[in-house]
Tab-separated table of C-alpha atoms in Angstrom:
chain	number	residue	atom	x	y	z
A	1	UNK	CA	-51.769	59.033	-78.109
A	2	UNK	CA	-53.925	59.522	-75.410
A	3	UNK	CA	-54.316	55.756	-73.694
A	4	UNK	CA	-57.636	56.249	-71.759
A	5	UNK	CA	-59.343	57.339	-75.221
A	6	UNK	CA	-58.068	54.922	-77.373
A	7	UNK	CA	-59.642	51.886	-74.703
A	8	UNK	CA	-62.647	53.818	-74.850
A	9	UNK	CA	-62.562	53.980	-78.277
A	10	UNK	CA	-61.761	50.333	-78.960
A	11	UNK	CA	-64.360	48.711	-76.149
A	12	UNK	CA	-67.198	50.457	-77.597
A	13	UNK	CA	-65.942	49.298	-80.962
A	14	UNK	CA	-66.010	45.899	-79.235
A	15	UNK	CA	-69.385	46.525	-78.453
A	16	UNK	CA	-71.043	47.849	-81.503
A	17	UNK	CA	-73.292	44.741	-82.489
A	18	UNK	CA	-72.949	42.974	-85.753
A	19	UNK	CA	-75.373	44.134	-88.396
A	20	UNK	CA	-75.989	43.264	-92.122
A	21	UNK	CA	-76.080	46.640	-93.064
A	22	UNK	CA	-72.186	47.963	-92.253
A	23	UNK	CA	-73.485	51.818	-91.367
A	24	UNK	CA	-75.895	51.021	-88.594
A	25	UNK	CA	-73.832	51.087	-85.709
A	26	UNK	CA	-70.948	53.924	-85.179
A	27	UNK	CA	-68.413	54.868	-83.053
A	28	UNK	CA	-68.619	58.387	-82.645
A	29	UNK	CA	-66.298	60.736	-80.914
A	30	UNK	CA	-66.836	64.145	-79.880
A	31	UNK	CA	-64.523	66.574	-79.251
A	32	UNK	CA	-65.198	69.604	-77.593
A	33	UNK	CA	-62.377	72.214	-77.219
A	34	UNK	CA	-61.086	74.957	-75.154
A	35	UNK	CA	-62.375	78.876	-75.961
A	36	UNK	CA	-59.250	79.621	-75.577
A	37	UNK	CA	-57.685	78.153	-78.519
A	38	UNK	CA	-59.591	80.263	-80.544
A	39	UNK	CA	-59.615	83.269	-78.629
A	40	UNK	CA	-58.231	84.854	-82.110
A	41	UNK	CA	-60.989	83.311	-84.388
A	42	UNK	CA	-62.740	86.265	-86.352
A	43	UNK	CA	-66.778	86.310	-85.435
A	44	UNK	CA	-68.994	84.282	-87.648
A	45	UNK	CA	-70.341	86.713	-90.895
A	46	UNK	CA	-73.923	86.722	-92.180
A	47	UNK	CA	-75.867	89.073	-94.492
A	48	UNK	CA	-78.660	89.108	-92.428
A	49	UNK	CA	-80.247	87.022	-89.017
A	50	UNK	CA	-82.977	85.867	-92.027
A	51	UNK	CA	-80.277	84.065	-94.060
A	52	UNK	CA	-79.642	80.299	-93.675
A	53	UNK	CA	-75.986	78.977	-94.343
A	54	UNK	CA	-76.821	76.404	-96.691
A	55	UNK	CA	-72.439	75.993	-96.474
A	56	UNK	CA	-69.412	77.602	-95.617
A	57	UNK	CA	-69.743	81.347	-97.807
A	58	UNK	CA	-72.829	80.836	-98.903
A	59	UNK	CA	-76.008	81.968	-97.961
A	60	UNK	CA	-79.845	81.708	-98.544
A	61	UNK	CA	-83.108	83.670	-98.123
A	62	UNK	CA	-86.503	83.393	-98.936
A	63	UNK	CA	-88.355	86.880	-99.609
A	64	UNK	CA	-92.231	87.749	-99.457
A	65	UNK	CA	-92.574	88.316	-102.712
A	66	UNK	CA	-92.043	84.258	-103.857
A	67	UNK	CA	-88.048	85.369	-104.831
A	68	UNK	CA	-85.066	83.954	-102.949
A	69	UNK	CA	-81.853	85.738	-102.612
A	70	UNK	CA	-78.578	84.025	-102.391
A	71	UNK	CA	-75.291	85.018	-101.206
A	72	UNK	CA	-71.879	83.736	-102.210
A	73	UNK	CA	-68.654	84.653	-101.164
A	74	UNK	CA	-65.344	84.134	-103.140
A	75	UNK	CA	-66.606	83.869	-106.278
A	76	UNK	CA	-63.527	83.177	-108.248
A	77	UNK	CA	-62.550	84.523	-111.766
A	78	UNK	CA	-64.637	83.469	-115.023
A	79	UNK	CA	-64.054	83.899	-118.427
A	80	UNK	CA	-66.830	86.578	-117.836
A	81	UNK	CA	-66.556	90.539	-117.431
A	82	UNK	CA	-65.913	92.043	-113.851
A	83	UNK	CA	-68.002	93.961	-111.495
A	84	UNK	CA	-66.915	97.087	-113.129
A	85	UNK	CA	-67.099	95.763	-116.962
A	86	UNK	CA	-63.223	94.905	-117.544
A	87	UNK	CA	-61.400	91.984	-116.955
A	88	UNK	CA	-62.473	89.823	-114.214
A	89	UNK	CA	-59.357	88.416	-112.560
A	90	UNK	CA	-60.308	89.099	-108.194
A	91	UNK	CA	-62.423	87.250	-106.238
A	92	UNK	CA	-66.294	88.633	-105.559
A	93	UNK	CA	-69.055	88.195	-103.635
A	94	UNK	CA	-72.130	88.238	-105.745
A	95	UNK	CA	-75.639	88.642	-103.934
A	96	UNK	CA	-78.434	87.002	-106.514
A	97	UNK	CA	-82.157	87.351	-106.359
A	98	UNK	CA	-84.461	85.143	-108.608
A	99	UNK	CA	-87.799	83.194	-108.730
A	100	UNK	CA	-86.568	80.958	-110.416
A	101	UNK	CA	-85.376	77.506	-108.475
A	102	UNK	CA	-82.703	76.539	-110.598
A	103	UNK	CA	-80.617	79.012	-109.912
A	104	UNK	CA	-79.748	78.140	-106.922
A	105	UNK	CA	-79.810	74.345	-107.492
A	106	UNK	CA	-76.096	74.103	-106.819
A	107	UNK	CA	-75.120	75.839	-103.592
A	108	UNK	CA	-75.370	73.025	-101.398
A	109	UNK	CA	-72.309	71.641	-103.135
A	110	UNK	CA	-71.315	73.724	-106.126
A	111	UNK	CA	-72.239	77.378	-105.338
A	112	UNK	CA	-70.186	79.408	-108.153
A	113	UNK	CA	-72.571	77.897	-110.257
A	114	UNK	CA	-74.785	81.128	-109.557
A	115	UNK	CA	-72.585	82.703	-111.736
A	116	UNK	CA	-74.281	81.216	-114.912
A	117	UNK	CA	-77.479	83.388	-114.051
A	118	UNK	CA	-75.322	86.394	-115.141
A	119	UNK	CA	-77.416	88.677	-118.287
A	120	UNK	CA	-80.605	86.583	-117.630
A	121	UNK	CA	-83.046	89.496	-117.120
A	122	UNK	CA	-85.327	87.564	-114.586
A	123	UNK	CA	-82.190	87.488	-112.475
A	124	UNK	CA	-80.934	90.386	-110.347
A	125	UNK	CA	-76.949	90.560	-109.365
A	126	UNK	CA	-75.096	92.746	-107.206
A	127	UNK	CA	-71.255	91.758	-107.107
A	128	UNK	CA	-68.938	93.696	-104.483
A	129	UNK	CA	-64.816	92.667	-103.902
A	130	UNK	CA	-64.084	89.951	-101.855
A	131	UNK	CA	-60.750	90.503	-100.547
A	132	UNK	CA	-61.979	93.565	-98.787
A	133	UNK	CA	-65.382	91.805	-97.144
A	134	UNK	CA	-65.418	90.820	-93.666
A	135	UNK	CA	-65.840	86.821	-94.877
A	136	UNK	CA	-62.824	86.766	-96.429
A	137	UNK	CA	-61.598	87.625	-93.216
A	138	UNK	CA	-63.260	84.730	-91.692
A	139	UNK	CA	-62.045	82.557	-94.742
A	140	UNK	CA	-58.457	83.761	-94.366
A	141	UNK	CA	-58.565	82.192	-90.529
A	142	UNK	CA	-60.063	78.847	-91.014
A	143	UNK	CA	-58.192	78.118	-94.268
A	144	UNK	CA	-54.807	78.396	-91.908
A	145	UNK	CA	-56.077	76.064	-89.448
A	146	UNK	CA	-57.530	73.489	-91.907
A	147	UNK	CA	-53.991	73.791	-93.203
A	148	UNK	CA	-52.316	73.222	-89.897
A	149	UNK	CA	-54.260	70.831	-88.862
A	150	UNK	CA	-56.260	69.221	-91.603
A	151	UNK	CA	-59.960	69.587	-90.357
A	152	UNK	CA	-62.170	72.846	-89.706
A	153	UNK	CA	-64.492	72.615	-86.612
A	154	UNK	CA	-68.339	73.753	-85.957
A	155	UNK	CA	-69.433	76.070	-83.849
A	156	UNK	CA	-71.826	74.945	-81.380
A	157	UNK	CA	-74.636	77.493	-79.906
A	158	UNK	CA	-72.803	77.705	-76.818
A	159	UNK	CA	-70.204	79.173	-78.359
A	160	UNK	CA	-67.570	76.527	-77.988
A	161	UNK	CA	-65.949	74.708	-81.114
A	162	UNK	CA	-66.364	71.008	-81.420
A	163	UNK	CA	-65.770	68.556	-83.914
A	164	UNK	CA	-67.427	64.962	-84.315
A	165	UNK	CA	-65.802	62.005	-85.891
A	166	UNK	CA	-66.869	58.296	-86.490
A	167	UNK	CA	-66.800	55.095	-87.676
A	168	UNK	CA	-68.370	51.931	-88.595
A	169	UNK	CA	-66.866	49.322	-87.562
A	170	UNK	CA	-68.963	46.667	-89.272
A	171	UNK	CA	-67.319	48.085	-92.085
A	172	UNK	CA	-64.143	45.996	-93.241
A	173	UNK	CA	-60.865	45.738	-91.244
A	174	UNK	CA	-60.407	47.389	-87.784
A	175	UNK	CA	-57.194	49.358	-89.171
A	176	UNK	CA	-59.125	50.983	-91.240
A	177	UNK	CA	-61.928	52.117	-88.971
A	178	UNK	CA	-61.919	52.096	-85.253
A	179	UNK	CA	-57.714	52.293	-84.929
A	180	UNK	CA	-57.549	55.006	-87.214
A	181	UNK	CA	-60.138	56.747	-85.466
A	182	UNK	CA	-58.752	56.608	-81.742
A	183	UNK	CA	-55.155	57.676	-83.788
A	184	UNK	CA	-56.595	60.534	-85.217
A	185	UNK	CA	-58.608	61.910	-81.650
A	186	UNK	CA	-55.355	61.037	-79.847
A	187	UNK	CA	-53.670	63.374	-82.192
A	188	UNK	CA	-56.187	65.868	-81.776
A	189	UNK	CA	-56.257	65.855	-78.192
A	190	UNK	CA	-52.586	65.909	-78.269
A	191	UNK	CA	-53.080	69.572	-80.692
A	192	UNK	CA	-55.565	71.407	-78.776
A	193	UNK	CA	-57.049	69.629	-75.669
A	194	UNK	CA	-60.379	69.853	-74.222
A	195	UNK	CA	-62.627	67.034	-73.824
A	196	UNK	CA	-63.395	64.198	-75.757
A	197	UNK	CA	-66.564	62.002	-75.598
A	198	UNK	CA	-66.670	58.434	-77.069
A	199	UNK	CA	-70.517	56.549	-77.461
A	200	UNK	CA	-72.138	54.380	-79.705
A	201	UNK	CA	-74.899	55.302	-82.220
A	202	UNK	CA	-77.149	53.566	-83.613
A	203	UNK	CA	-79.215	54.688	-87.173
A	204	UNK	CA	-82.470	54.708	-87.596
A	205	UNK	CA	-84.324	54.161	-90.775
A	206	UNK	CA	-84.416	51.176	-93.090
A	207	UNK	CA	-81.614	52.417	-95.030
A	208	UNK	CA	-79.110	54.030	-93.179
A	209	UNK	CA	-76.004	55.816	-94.716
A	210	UNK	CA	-72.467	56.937	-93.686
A	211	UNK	CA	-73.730	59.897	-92.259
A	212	UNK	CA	-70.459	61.162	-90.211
A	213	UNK	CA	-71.453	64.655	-88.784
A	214	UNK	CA	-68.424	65.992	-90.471
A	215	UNK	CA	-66.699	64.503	-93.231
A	216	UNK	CA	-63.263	64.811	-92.307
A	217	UNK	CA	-60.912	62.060	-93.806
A	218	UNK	CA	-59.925	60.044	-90.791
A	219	UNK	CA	-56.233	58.706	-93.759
A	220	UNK	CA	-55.763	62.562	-94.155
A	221	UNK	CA	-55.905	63.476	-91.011
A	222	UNK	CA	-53.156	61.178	-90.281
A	223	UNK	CA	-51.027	62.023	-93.275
């Protein structure tokens, strides 16, 4: 464990002020890595410089014409036919254009769900393999590091990889916030090096949440 983070960690935990709502005040640490670790990682994929990433594989447009069109990547197998008509048992991607809002109610969290706009005739679907489209690439990648080592980081615009973590520690015992938390960087620092940043934050608003800027599980990352 890395000595000079975890006092860092701990005195600003010391100083985060008491507060009757828990999630005010976190601990935040951000870690900022070397380019060289991922000097392998495959280059970001996008269906267009128009499309927002609303998540990971999944991807949203809005056209001229009042219509959005929606990406998604790794579709799994449905009870449902194939691209091609037969049996559906590979993974797709499946590009869907509607007017219609609900139909892409669920990508923020649930994005397969497109698939239930399939024979609606307001609805237009183009599906294409996935195993041989450069996301599942990308997937392939990330999926081995979040094995390895439990977390998947975000790209910043400068083209470095980063990851934020944090804690409240207004909220119940210290093991379980601000201990775990300097375990976990300390780990992390040990893994890939770079640099890591400790400060306090404060939330705004009258009623604040847990609003981590990733939500990696501090237990799991120590599992």
């Amino acid at each position: 464990m890395n000595r000079s983070l975890t006092r860092n960690i701990l005195r600003a935990a010391y100083r985060t002020p008491v507060s009757d709502h828990p999630f005010r005040h976190l601990v935040q640490v951000e870690h900022v890595f070397p380019t060289e670790v991922f000097a392998d990682a495959p280059r970001p994929w996008s269906p267009g410089e128009d499309f927002t990433e609303v998540m990971s594989g999944t991807w949203l447009r809005s056209n001229d014409d009042g219509t959005r069109t929606a990406v998604v990547a790794g579709v799994g197998p449905k009870q449902l036919p194939a691209a091609d008509g037969g049996p559906w048992t590979e993974e797709e991607v499946w590009t869907v254009t509607s007017a219609d809002p609900e139909v892409f109610a669920w990508l923020d969290d649930k994005p397969h769900r497109v698939t239930w706009a399939l024979g609606r005739p307001d609805v237009e679907i183009a599906r294409e393999p996935y195993a041989t489209h450069p996301q599942a690439t990308v997937d392939a990648y990330w999926d081995a590091f979040w094995r390895r080592h439990w977390f998947t980081p975000d790209r910043r615009p400068d083209g470095h990889y980063g990851l934020t973590l944090a804690c409240a520690p207004n909220y119940g015992a210290w093991e379980w916030g601000p201990r775990p938390l300097a375990t976990v960087s300390g780990r992390i620092m040990a893994a890939l090096g770079g640099r890591a940043v400790v400060r306090n934050v404060t939330l705004t608003g009258d009623a604040p949440h847990w609003r981590s800027p990733k939500p990696v599980s501090l237990m799991r990352c120590l599992a």
